[in-house]
Coordinates of C-alpha atoms in Angstrom, one line a residue:
M18 CA 5.1 -112.5 9.7
P19 CA 7.6 -109.9 10.7
D20 CA 8.9 -110.1 14.3
Q21 CA 6.9 -107.0 15.3
S22 CA 3.6 -107.5 17.0
L23 CA 1.7 -105.5 19.6
P24 CA 2.6 -106.1 23.2
Q25 CA -0.2 -107.9 24.9
A26 CA -0.2 -106.0 28.2
R27 CA -2.5 -103.0 28.2
T28 CA 0.1 -100.5 29.0
P29 CA -0.8 -96.9 30.0
E30 CA -0.2 -95.8 26.4
T31 CA -2.5 -98.5 24.9
A32 CA -5.1 -99.1 27.6
V33 CA -8.7 -98.6 26.8
Q34 CA -10.5 -96.4 29.4
K35 CA -12.2 -97.8 32.5
P36 CA -14.8 -95.1 33.1
A37 CA -16.5 -94.5 36.4
A38 CA -19.7 -96.2 37.2
D39 CA -21.7 -93.9 34.9
G40 CA -18.9 -93.5 32.4
G41 CA -19.5 -89.8 32.5
H42 CA -22.6 -90.3 30.3
G43 CA -25.1 -91.7 32.8
I44 CA -25.7 -95.3 33.4
S45 CA -26.6 -97.1 30.2
R46 CA -29.4 -99.7 29.9
R47 CA -26.7 -102.3 29.3
A48 CA -24.7 -101.3 32.3
L49 CA -27.7 -101.7 34.5
I50 CA -28.8 -105.1 33.2
G51 CA -25.2 -106.2 33.0
T52 CA -24.8 -106.1 36.8
A53 CA -25.3 -109.4 38.7
G54 CA -28.5 -108.5 40.5
A55 CA -29.8 -112.0 41.2
T56 CA -32.3 -112.3 44.0
G57 CA -31.2 -114.7 46.7
L58 CA -33.4 -116.9 49.0
V59 CA -32.6 -116.7 52.7
L60 CA -33.6 -119.4 55.2
G61 CA -34.7 -117.9 58.5
T62 CA -36.8 -118.7 61.6
A63 CA -39.2 -116.6 63.5
G64 CA -41.1 -117.8 66.6
G65 CA -40.4 -121.4 65.6
A66 CA -41.9 -120.9 62.2
A67 CA -39.6 -121.5 59.3
G68 CA -40.0 -119.5 56.1
Y69 CA -38.3 -118.2 53.0
A70 CA -37.8 -114.4 52.5
A71 CA -36.5 -112.7 49.3
A72 CA -33.4 -110.7 49.9
P73 CA -32.1 -108.5 47.0
A74 CA -28.4 -109.0 46.4
P75 CA -26.3 -105.8 46.3
A76 CA -25.4 -104.5 42.8
T77 CA -22.2 -106.0 41.5
P78 CA -20.2 -104.0 39.0
L79 CA -19.2 -105.5 35.6
T80 CA -16.0 -107.4 35.5
S81 CA -12.9 -105.6 34.4
V82 CA -13.1 -107.4 31.0
G83 CA -16.7 -106.2 30.4
S84 CA -16.2 -102.7 31.7
E85 CA -13.2 -101.7 29.6
R86 CA -14.2 -99.1 27.0
A87 CA -12.4 -97.5 24.0
M88 CA -13.4 -94.1 22.7
F89 CA -14.9 -93.7 19.3
H90 CA -14.1 -90.0 18.8
G91 CA -10.4 -89.0 18.8
K92 CA -7.4 -88.0 16.8
H93 CA -7.0 -91.5 15.5
Q94 CA -9.6 -94.2 14.9
P95 CA -9.9 -96.9 17.6
G96 CA -8.5 -100.3 17.0
I97 CA -5.0 -99.3 16.1
T98 CA -3.0 -98.6 19.3
E99 CA -5.2 -100.4 21.8
G100 CA -4.0 -103.7 23.2
L101 CA -4.9 -107.0 21.4
Q102 CA -8.5 -108.1 21.9
A103 CA -9.7 -111.6 22.5
R104 CA -12.1 -111.8 19.5
G105 CA -12.0 -110.1 16.1
H106 CA -13.8 -109.9 12.8
L107 CA -12.5 -108.5 9.6
V108 CA -15.0 -107.8 6.9
A109 CA -14.8 -106.2 3.4
F110 CA -17.7 -104.8 1.5
D111 CA -18.2 -103.8 -2.1
L112 CA -20.6 -101.0 -2.9
A113 CA -23.8 -102.2 -4.6
A114 CA -24.4 -101.6 -8.3
G115 CA -25.5 -98.0 -8.8
A116 CA -24.2 -96.9 -5.4
G117 CA -21.8 -94.0 -5.4
R118 CA -20.5 -91.1 -3.3
K119 CA -23.9 -90.1 -1.9
E120 CA -24.8 -93.7 -0.8
A121 CA -21.3 -94.2 0.6
A122 CA -21.5 -91.0 2.7
A123 CA -24.9 -92.1 4.1
L124 CA -23.5 -95.6 4.9
L125 CA -20.4 -94.2 6.8
R126 CA -22.8 -91.9 8.7
R127 CA -24.8 -94.9 9.8
W128 CA -21.8 -97.0 10.6
S129 CA -20.2 -94.2 12.7
A130 CA -23.4 -93.7 14.7
T131 CA -23.7 -97.4 15.3
A132 CA -20.0 -97.8 16.3
E133 CA -20.2 -94.9 18.7
R134 CA -23.2 -96.4 20.5
L135 CA -21.9 -100.0 20.6
M136 CA -18.4 -98.9 21.8
A137 CA -20.1 -97.1 24.7
G138 CA -21.9 -100.3 25.7
E139 CA -25.3 -99.1 24.4
A140 CA -27.8 -100.7 22.0
A141 CA -27.6 -100.2 18.3
P142 CA -29.5 -97.1 17.1
H143 CA -32.2 -99.2 15.5
N144 CA -33.4 -102.8 15.4
D145 CA -30.9 -104.0 18.0
T146 CA -30.7 -107.8 18.1
D147 CA -30.1 -108.0 21.9
V148 CA -27.1 -110.3 21.4
A149 CA -24.9 -108.3 23.7
R150 CA -27.8 -107.1 26.0
D151 CA -26.1 -108.3 29.2
A152 CA -22.5 -107.2 28.4
G153 CA -20.5 -104.1 28.9
P154 CA -18.4 -102.5 26.2
S155 CA -15.7 -105.2 26.5
A156 CA -13.1 -103.0 24.9
L157 CA -15.0 -103.0 21.6
T158 CA -13.4 -101.1 18.8
I159 CA -14.7 -100.6 15.2
T160 CA -12.4 -99.3 12.5
F161 CA -13.2 -98.3 9.0
G162 CA -11.1 -98.1 5.8
F163 CA -11.2 -97.5 2.1
G164 CA -9.8 -99.8 -0.6
H165 CA -8.3 -98.8 -3.9
S166 CA -11.5 -99.6 -5.8
F167 CA -13.6 -97.3 -3.6
F168 CA -12.4 -94.2 -5.2
G169 CA -13.3 -95.2 -8.7
R170 CA -16.8 -96.3 -7.5
T171 CA -17.4 -92.9 -5.9
G172 CA -15.9 -90.6 -8.5
L173 CA -13.1 -89.6 -6.1
E174 CA -10.1 -90.8 -8.1
K175 CA -8.3 -87.5 -7.6
Q176 CA -8.5 -88.0 -3.8
R177 CA -7.0 -91.5 -3.9
P178 CA -3.7 -91.6 -2.0
G179 CA -0.5 -92.6 -3.8
A180 CA 0.3 -94.9 -0.8
L181 CA -2.8 -96.9 -1.7
D182 CA -1.3 -98.2 -5.0
P183 CA -1.7 -102.0 -5.2
L184 CA 0.9 -104.0 -3.4
P185 CA 3.5 -105.7 -5.6
D186 CA 3.3 -109.4 -6.3
F187 CA 5.4 -111.6 -4.0
S188 CA 6.7 -114.9 -5.2
S189 CA 5.3 -116.8 -2.2
D190 CA 1.8 -115.5 -2.6
Q191 CA -1.1 -117.9 -3.3
L192 CA -3.8 -115.3 -3.1
D193 CA -7.6 -116.0 -3.4
K194 CA -8.9 -112.9 -5.2
A195 CA -12.4 -113.5 -3.8
R196 CA -11.0 -113.1 -0.3
S197 CA -8.8 -110.1 -1.1
D198 CA -9.2 -106.3 -1.4
G199 CA -12.7 -104.6 -1.4
D200 CA -14.2 -101.1 -1.6
L201 CA -14.6 -100.8 2.2
W202 CA -13.0 -102.6 5.1
V203 CA -14.2 -102.9 8.7
Q204 CA -12.1 -104.2 11.6
I205 CA -14.0 -105.2 14.8
G206 CA -12.4 -106.3 18.0
A207 CA -13.6 -107.0 21.5
D208 CA -12.8 -109.0 24.6
D209 CA -16.1 -110.8 24.5
A210 CA -17.2 -113.0 21.6
L211 CA -20.9 -112.0 21.8
V212 CA -20.0 -108.3 21.9
A213 CA -17.9 -108.7 18.8
F214 CA -20.5 -110.7 16.9
H215 CA -23.2 -108.2 17.9
A216 CA -21.1 -105.4 16.3
L217 CA -20.5 -107.5 13.2
R218 CA -24.2 -108.1 12.8
A219 CA -25.1 -104.5 13.3
I220 CA -22.6 -103.3 10.8
Q221 CA -23.8 -105.8 8.2
K222 CA -27.4 -104.8 8.8
D223 CA -26.5 -101.1 8.5
A224 CA -25.0 -101.8 5.0
G225 CA -28.5 -102.4 3.8
G226 CA -28.8 -102.1 0.0
A227 CA -25.7 -99.8 -0.2
A228 CA -23.0 -102.5 0.0
R229 CA -22.6 -106.2 0.1
V230 CA -20.1 -108.4 2.0
R231 CA -17.2 -109.4 -0.2
W232 CA -15.4 -111.5 2.4
Q233 CA -15.4 -111.9 6.2
M234 CA -12.8 -113.5 8.5
N235 CA -13.0 -114.4 12.2
G236 CA -10.0 -114.3 14.7
F237 CA -9.0 -114.6 18.3
N238 CA -6.3 -113.8 20.8
R239 CA -5.6 -114.8 24.3
T240 CA -8.1 -113.2 26.6
P241 CA -6.7 -110.4 28.8
G242 CA -6.1 -111.6 32.3
A243 CA -5.7 -115.3 31.2
T244 CA -2.0 -115.3 32.3
A245 CA -0.6 -114.7 35.8
H246 CA 0.9 -111.4 34.6
P247 CA 0.7 -109.4 31.4
M248 CA 2.9 -110.8 28.7
T249 CA 3.4 -110.9 24.9
A250 CA 1.0 -113.2 23.1
R251 CA 1.8 -116.5 21.5
N252 CA 0.8 -117.4 18.0
L253 CA -0.6 -120.8 16.9
M254 CA 3.0 -122.0 16.3
G255 CA 3.5 -121.6 20.0
Q256 CA 6.0 -118.7 19.6
I257 CA 6.0 -115.5 21.6
D258 CA 5.0 -113.1 18.9
G259 CA 5.4 -109.3 19.3
T260 CA 8.6 -108.5 21.0
R261 CA 9.9 -105.8 18.7
N262 CA 6.7 -104.0 17.8
P263 CA 6.9 -100.2 17.9
K264 CA 5.3 -98.8 21.0
P265 CA 3.2 -95.6 21.4
A266 CA 5.8 -94.3 23.9
D267 CA 8.5 -94.3 21.2
A268 CA 9.6 -90.8 20.2
D269 CA 9.1 -91.7 16.5
F270 CA 5.9 -93.8 16.8
D271 CA 3.5 -91.3 15.3
K272 CA 5.9 -90.6 12.4
R273 CA 6.1 -94.3 11.5
I274 CA 2.5 -95.3 12.0
F275 CA 0.3 -92.2 11.2
V276 CA 0.0 -89.8 8.3
P277 CA 1.0 -86.4 9.6
A278 CA -1.6 -83.6 10.1
S279 CA 0.1 -81.8 7.2
G280 CA 0.2 -84.9 5.0
E281 CA -1.4 -85.6 1.6
P282 CA -4.1 -86.0 0.8
A283 CA -5.5 -83.7 3.5
W284 CA -8.4 -86.1 4.4
M285 CA -5.9 -88.7 5.5
A286 CA -4.4 -86.5 8.2
N287 CA -3.8 -88.6 11.4
G288 CA -4.9 -91.7 9.5
S289 CA -2.9 -94.8 8.7
Y290 CA -2.7 -97.6 6.2
A291 CA -3.6 -101.2 7.0
V292 CA -2.2 -104.2 5.2
V293 CA -4.4 -107.2 5.8
R294 CA -3.1 -110.8 5.0
R295 CA -4.6 -114.2 5.7
I296 CA -1.5 -116.3 6.5
R297 CA -2.1 -120.0 6.8
M298 CA 0.3 -121.8 9.1
L299 CA 1.2 -125.3 7.9
L300 CA 1.0 -126.6 11.5
D301 CA 1.5 -130.3 10.7
D302 CA 4.8 -129.6 9.0
W303 CA 5.8 -127.1 11.7
E304 CA 5.0 -129.4 14.6
K305 CA 7.2 -132.2 13.1
L306 CA 10.3 -130.0 13.7
S307 CA 12.3 -130.4 16.9
L308 CA 12.3 -127.6 19.4
T309 CA 15.8 -126.7 18.4
A310 CA 14.8 -126.5 14.7
Q311 CA 11.8 -124.4 15.5
E312 CA 13.9 -121.9 17.4
A313 CA 16.4 -121.8 14.6
V314 CA 13.7 -120.9 12.1
I315 CA 12.5 -118.0 14.3
G316 CA 15.8 -116.9 15.9
R317 CA 14.3 -116.8 19.4
R318 CA 13.7 -119.3 22.3
K319 CA 10.2 -120.7 22.3
A320 CA 9.9 -120.7 26.1
D321 CA 10.5 -117.0 26.8
G322 CA 11.0 -115.3 23.4
A323 CA 14.6 -114.4 24.2
P324 CA 17.0 -114.2 21.2
L325 CA 19.2 -117.2 20.6
S326 CA 22.2 -114.9 21.3
G327 CA 21.2 -114.8 24.9
G328 CA 19.4 -112.7 27.5
T329 CA 15.7 -112.1 28.0
E330 CA 12.9 -111.3 25.6
T331 CA 13.8 -107.7 25.4
T332 CA 17.6 -108.1 25.2
P333 CA 18.9 -106.7 21.9
M334 CA 19.8 -109.5 19.5
D335 CA 23.5 -110.0 18.9
L336 CA 23.6 -110.8 15.1
E337 CA 27.4 -111.3 15.1
K338 CA 27.6 -113.9 17.9
A339 CA 28.9 -117.2 16.7
D340 CA 29.1 -120.7 18.2
A341 CA 32.2 -122.9 18.7
K342 CA 32.0 -123.9 15.0
G343 CA 32.1 -120.3 13.9
E344 CA 28.4 -120.3 12.8
Y345 CA 26.0 -117.6 13.7
V346 CA 24.0 -118.4 16.8
V347 CA 21.0 -116.6 15.1
P348 CA 20.9 -118.2 11.7
I349 CA 21.3 -116.0 8.6
N350 CA 17.8 -116.8 7.4
A351 CA 16.1 -116.7 10.8
H352 CA 12.8 -114.8 10.7
A353 CA 13.7 -112.4 13.6
R354 CA 17.0 -111.5 11.9
I355 CA 15.5 -110.7 8.5
T356 CA 12.6 -108.6 9.9
R357 CA 14.8 -106.2 12.0
P358 CA 14.1 -102.6 11.1
D359 CA 17.9 -101.9 11.1
R360 CA 18.2 -104.5 8.3
N361 CA 15.4 -103.0 6.3
G362 CA 16.2 -99.3 6.0
G363 CA 14.4 -98.6 9.3
A364 CA 11.1 -100.0 7.9
A365 CA 8.6 -100.4 10.8
M366 CA 5.0 -101.3 11.1
L367 CA 2.6 -101.8 14.0
R368 CA 1.3 -105.4 13.9
R369 CA -2.0 -106.0 15.5
P370 CA -3.1 -109.5 14.3
F371 CA -5.6 -112.1 15.3
S372 CA -5.1 -115.9 15.1
F373 CA -7.7 -117.9 13.2
H374 CA -9.0 -121.5 13.0
D375 CA -11.6 -122.2 10.3
G376 CA -11.9 -126.0 10.7
I377 CA -10.1 -129.1 9.6
D378 CA -9.7 -130.1 6.0
A379 CA -10.7 -133.6 4.8
D380 CA -7.1 -134.8 5.1
G381 CA -7.0 -133.7 8.8
T382 CA -5.0 -130.5 8.1
P383 CA -6.1 -127.6 10.3
D384 CA -7.1 -124.5 8.4
A385 CA -5.4 -122.2 10.9
G386 CA -3.0 -119.3 11.1
L387 CA -2.7 -115.6 11.4
L388 CA -5.0 -112.7 10.3
F389 CA -2.1 -110.4 9.8
V390 CA -3.0 -106.7 10.2
C391 CA -0.2 -104.1 10.2
W392 CA -0.4 -100.3 10.4
Q393 CA 2.0 -97.8 8.9
A394 CA 2.2 -94.2 7.6
D395 CA 3.3 -95.5 4.2
P396 CA 3.1 -99.2 3.2
L397 CA 5.7 -98.7 0.5
R398 CA 8.2 -97.8 3.3
G399 CA 6.7 -100.1 6.0
F400 CA 5.3 -103.4 4.8
V401 CA 6.6 -103.7 1.3
P402 CA 10.4 -103.7 1.9
V403 CA 10.2 -106.1 4.8
Q404 CA 7.9 -108.5 2.9
R405 CA 10.2 -108.4 -0.2
K406 CA 13.1 -109.4 2.0
L407 CA 11.2 -112.2 3.6
D408 CA 10.1 -113.4 0.1
R409 CA 13.8 -113.9 -0.8
G410 CA 14.9 -116.2 2.0
D411 CA 12.9 -116.3 5.3
A412 CA 13.3 -119.8 6.9
L413 CA 9.7 -119.4 8.1
S414 CA 8.3 -119.2 4.6
K415 CA 8.4 -123.0 4.2
Y416 CA 5.8 -123.2 7.0
I417 CA 3.3 -120.5 6.0
R418 CA 1.2 -119.6 3.0
H419 CA -0.2 -116.1 2.2
E420 CA -3.8 -116.8 1.0
S421 CA -5.4 -113.4 0.8
S422 CA -4.4 -109.7 0.8
G423 CA -5.7 -106.2 1.1
L424 CA -4.5 -102.7 1.5
F425 CA -6.8 -100.0 3.0
A426 CA -6.6 -96.3 3.7
V427 CA -7.9 -95.7 7.2
P428 CA -8.6 -92.0 7.8
G429 CA -8.1 -90.2 11.1
G430 CA -10.6 -90.3 13.9
A431 CA -13.9 -88.6 13.7
A432 CA -14.4 -85.4 15.7
D433 CA -17.6 -85.0 17.8
G434 CA -20.4 -84.5 15.4
E435 CA -18.5 -86.0 12.5
Y436 CA -18.6 -89.5 10.9
V437 CA -15.6 -91.4 9.7
G438 CA -14.5 -90.3 6.2
Q439 CA -16.6 -87.2 6.2
R440 CA -13.7 -85.0 5.1
L441 CA -13.2 -87.2 2.1
L442 CA -16.9 -87.7 1.1
E443 CA -18.0 -84.1 1.8
G444 CA -14.7 -82.3 1.2

């Protein structure tokens, strides 16, 4: 888990839009029924006779959480640069037997139409379940990607990007193949659990007979507004996780995270590559460590995320600082030291994870950890070199286990009138 995760504050660069009351598209059915329009009972007297009169309450706007909206159409797909959402679902599909390029194109067309409507806070195009009937958009994002096997299934092998070559084996991997890879990948995120589930159900129903679910995972983050002020999130180990993530305001952000408009293949222009890993945290072992030992594993203070070399969370780490015994203050195998871009040839990735908890095993061990999702213009220059270095000596590796893995090509955003992947499937 490289020490680069998305800052939790919705900064101007990463904020989803808060549209005016009508969002510029008229007031949707959901916006109307999402207002708190309860009718109150007022006690009054007239001429000594007591009676009850119905008094309509004034319309109350959706809360800030419910009203936040991300845009479906744009240069990049949603769900990459937006701030972390409170609830997430990751799901991979395999095309059904006999389904090919034509069926895949029809599926992406359906999925895109559904995503556009749901992200606007509207009902699904058909057979809506009403699960999110009373909610606003709640910062919903839906993101689509293609796995390595998709191209063979659709006869598009010549359009498969070289960057989508399978990830190398890592010695610490204990991967479940049934929960890895897939022809198609969908990432769903929202700040409301029902909104996120509603989107998941709609996407699954839209798949129809064209594709079947290969695996599905559920995650969560801190709800925006749950802290007194915006701050970087904590993971399930209690550590502040995300201090050194690249930020959209960085001059080289697009170069590191997105395929250039002139990149190859052409259909991946303005797209990105997502590495997805289910990383189980061995919390029973971790929680037996003293606070000092935990901080030595990470290289940062648990309380505020500051480097052990001193300062605040954003203070540059002094890797050469030593204590009175001449030992490095930030241990040589500390996670934060190993993952630094300047120690990995400048390798950088945009981490946008979710935590997960899938119950408790028979022995009382929690099945919990991180749904690691990271974005980069080229995984061979982003994820791979950092993970190889972690594989060789990260102090944190003793307390985590990589249990599933996937790599997906995520094309650029769909223009108005387009569906995601159209330039690949109809090019």
